[in-house]
Amino acid sequence: MRKEYLMTPGPTPVPPEVLLVQAKPIIHHRTPEFSSILAGVIDDLKYVFQTKNDVLLFASSGTGAMESAVINCFSPNDKVIVTSNGKFGDRFVKLTETYSLNVIKLEYDWDKVVNPDDIKDQLKKNSDVKGVFVTQSETSTGVLNDVQKIGQIVKDTEAILIVDSITGLGAVETKTDEWHLDIVMSGSQKGLMLPPGLACVSVSEKAWEAVKNSKLPRFYFSYEKAKKSLEKNTTPFTPAVSLIIGLSEALKMIRKEVLENVIRRHSILAMAARSGIEAMGLKLFAPPEGRGNAVTPAWVPDGVDGKALVKMMTNKYGITIAGGQDHLAGKIFRVGHLGYFERFDILTTLAGLEMCLCELGYRFDLGSGTTAAEKVFMENQF
Ligand SMILES: Cc1ncc(COP(=O)(O)O)c(C=O)c1O
């Protein structure tokens, strides 16, 4: 007998309630029934994004949402600041360069947070900057960048602030309107507890001005087309019907738990994961000043083969965790706890880690990780 535990920061587990509604016979998208579901989904997404701005949906993975922000808001040679302290910040660099924007790169080591003062300095030196790109929750490293502070800096300039909240939304506080975040994006296979394939983007008034002036070509990902159709509770092209129906159910679950409690649950799960991992004598990867709630990366201890650890977790215990990406492959491992996660998911994973590390020759007190996490859960109820 084998039981599977998906402990990655995307895709993430899908609740049975959501799976069940997706298994129903397909309905047509040009019907009052689907329009009503879509309208409800957009309303509930605004609740999760904490915004009154437009929220648009696309049938794509998260990268589609990233690309949509570039092609809808800018023109070739527009000057933009792109921050990067990980794999997904690097993706914004590649995307903006692909579309011939004039990119000022603010690059950091992967274990550092983006420094908002660097953005302030660049905006002072370059009054013609049209956009600032930031990854809120850097999934490759677990680093959380302070988009609230960056929002304060960007709001009084001509530039719009584009935030990749693909693993931020629903896991950490993301106050789109209060923090002046012009474009915020997420993907379905993350905190929204769905299979992959759906992306959502919020667009502020200031960003709509940028859309009007933008000259890059777009068709499928056109914000104007999506907005015009949404005004009639429909979509310009065939939507991901089953995913949207699933999203409707997932958003109901978030509403029922209340967003504030969802975020609190994530912060306690992250605290327990960190405590457990540190209690085993391992070192966390992300710096204390910037640790998110979506994923906990840690250094593989000396003498242990990191790739073998990740493989053993899956093959022997059915617990899928993520390894390090790019230059961190084999050096760190990442435990995801984003979306449909509860206390025993963390305890199971820590127990699996303890057994695998022990088998791979690392010496420490068995049970130290789970004990530390249990203490966090007993002291922090949700
Ligand atoms: C922070 C972040 N940005 C962008 C992406 C890319 O999303 P996708 O793989 O859905 O295209 C991911 C996916 O893991 C992510 O975590």
PDB file of C-alpha atoms and ligand atoms in Angstrom, residues 9-11 60-66 87-89 91-92 135-140 164-168 185-190 196-199 325 334 338, ligand 1:
ATOM      1  CA  PRO A   9       5.115  24.712  -3.593  1.00  0.00           C
ATOM      2  CA  GLY A  10       3.200  23.977  -6.786  1.00  0.00           C
ATOM      3  CA  PRO A  11       1.413  21.990  -7.918  1.00  0.00           C
ATOM      4  CA  SER A  60      -2.458  29.527 -18.803  1.00  0.00           C
ATOM      5  CA  SER A  61       0.096  28.744 -16.158  1.00  0.00           C
ATOM      6  CA  GLY A  62       1.566  31.531 -14.022  1.00  0.00           C
ATOM      7  CA  THR A  63       4.171  32.429 -16.617  1.00  0.00           C
ATOM      8  CA  GLY A  64       1.340  33.415 -18.971  1.00  0.00           C
ATOM      9  CA  ALA A  65       0.232  35.980 -16.391  1.00  0.00           C
ATOM     10  CA  MET A  66       3.819  37.271 -16.151  1.00  0.00           C
ATOM     11  CA  LYS A  87      14.671  31.875 -10.411  1.00  0.00           C
ATOM     12  CA  PHE A  88      11.354  33.657 -10.897  1.00  0.00           C
ATOM     13  CA  GLY A  89      12.851  37.146 -10.711  1.00  0.00           C
ATOM     14  CA  ARG A  91      12.194  34.934 -15.469  1.00  0.00           C
ATOM     15  CA  PHE A  92      10.938  38.531 -15.358  1.00  0.00           C
ATOM     16  CA  THR A 135       8.577  38.729  -7.059  1.00  0.00           C
ATOM     17  CA  GLN A 136       6.773  38.852  -3.725  1.00  0.00           C
ATOM     18  CA  SER A 137       7.342  35.237  -2.668  1.00  0.00           C
ATOM     19  CA  GLU A 138      10.418  33.797  -4.421  1.00  0.00           C
ATOM     20  CA  THR A 139       9.541  30.119  -4.624  1.00  0.00           C
ATOM     21  CA  SER A 140      13.063  29.012  -5.523  1.00  0.00           C
ATOM     22  CA  ASP A 164       4.421  38.226  -8.997  1.00  0.00           C
ATOM     23  CA  SER A 165       2.369  36.881  -6.102  1.00  0.00           C
ATOM     24  CA  ILE A 166       2.098  33.429  -7.651  1.00  0.00           C
ATOM     25  CA  THR A 167       3.093  31.753  -4.361  1.00  0.00           C
ATOM     26  CA  GLY A 168       2.225  34.778  -2.232  1.00  0.00           C
ATOM     27  CA  MET A 185      -0.734  37.860 -10.476  1.00  0.00           C
ATOM     28  CA  SER A 186      -1.231  34.325  -9.272  1.00  0.00           C
ATOM     29  CA  GLY A 187      -1.664  30.821 -10.658  1.00  0.00           C
ATOM     30  CA  SER A 188      -4.211  28.123  -9.908  1.00  0.00           C
ATOM     31  CA  GLN A 189      -1.843  25.383  -8.712  1.00  0.00           C
ATOM     32  CA  LYS A 190      -0.701  27.333  -5.670  1.00  0.00           C
ATOM     33  CA  PRO A 196      -2.444  23.890 -12.910  1.00  0.00           C
ATOM     34  CA  GLY A 197      -3.819  25.801 -15.904  1.00  0.00           C
ATOM     35  CA  LEU A 198      -5.445  29.013 -14.728  1.00  0.00           C
ATOM     36  CA  ALA A 199      -3.832  32.399 -14.114  1.00  0.00           C
ATOM     37  CA  GLN A 325      16.821  24.903  -8.614  1.00  0.00           C
ATOM     38  CA  ARG A 334      12.227  22.773  -0.221  1.00  0.00           C
ATOM     39  CA  LEU A 338       0.858  26.410   0.362  1.00  0.00           C
TER      40      LEU A 338
HETATM   41  C1  LIG B   1       6.943  32.855  -7.856  1.00  0.00           C
HETATM   42  C2  LIG B   1       6.618  32.140  -9.125  1.00  0.00           C
HETATM   43  N1  LIG B   1       6.548  32.849 -10.261  1.00  0.00           N
HETATM   44  C3  LIG B   1       6.274  32.259 -11.430  1.00  0.00           C
HETATM   45  C4  LIG B   1       6.036  30.913 -11.530  1.00  0.00           C
HETATM   46  C5  LIG B   1       5.760  30.312 -12.852  1.00  0.00           C
HETATM   47  O1  LIG B   1       4.507  29.765 -12.876  1.00  0.00           O
HETATM   48  P1  LIG B   1       4.141  28.544 -13.843  1.00  0.00           P
HETATM   49  O2  LIG B   1       5.097  27.449 -13.560  1.00  0.00           O
HETATM   50  O3  LIG B   1       2.741  28.241 -13.397  1.00  0.00           O
HETATM   51  O4  LIG B   1       4.206  29.065 -15.227  1.00  0.00           O
HETATM   52  C6  LIG B   1       6.103  30.117 -10.387  1.00  0.00           C
HETATM   53  C7  LIG B   1       5.903  28.660 -10.455  1.00  0.00           C
HETATM   54  O5  LIG B   1       6.369  27.897  -9.679  1.00  0.00           O
HETATM   55  C8  LIG B   1       6.400  30.757  -9.146  1.00  0.00           C
HETATM   56  O6  LIG B   1       6.466  30.047  -8.028  1.00  0.00           O
END
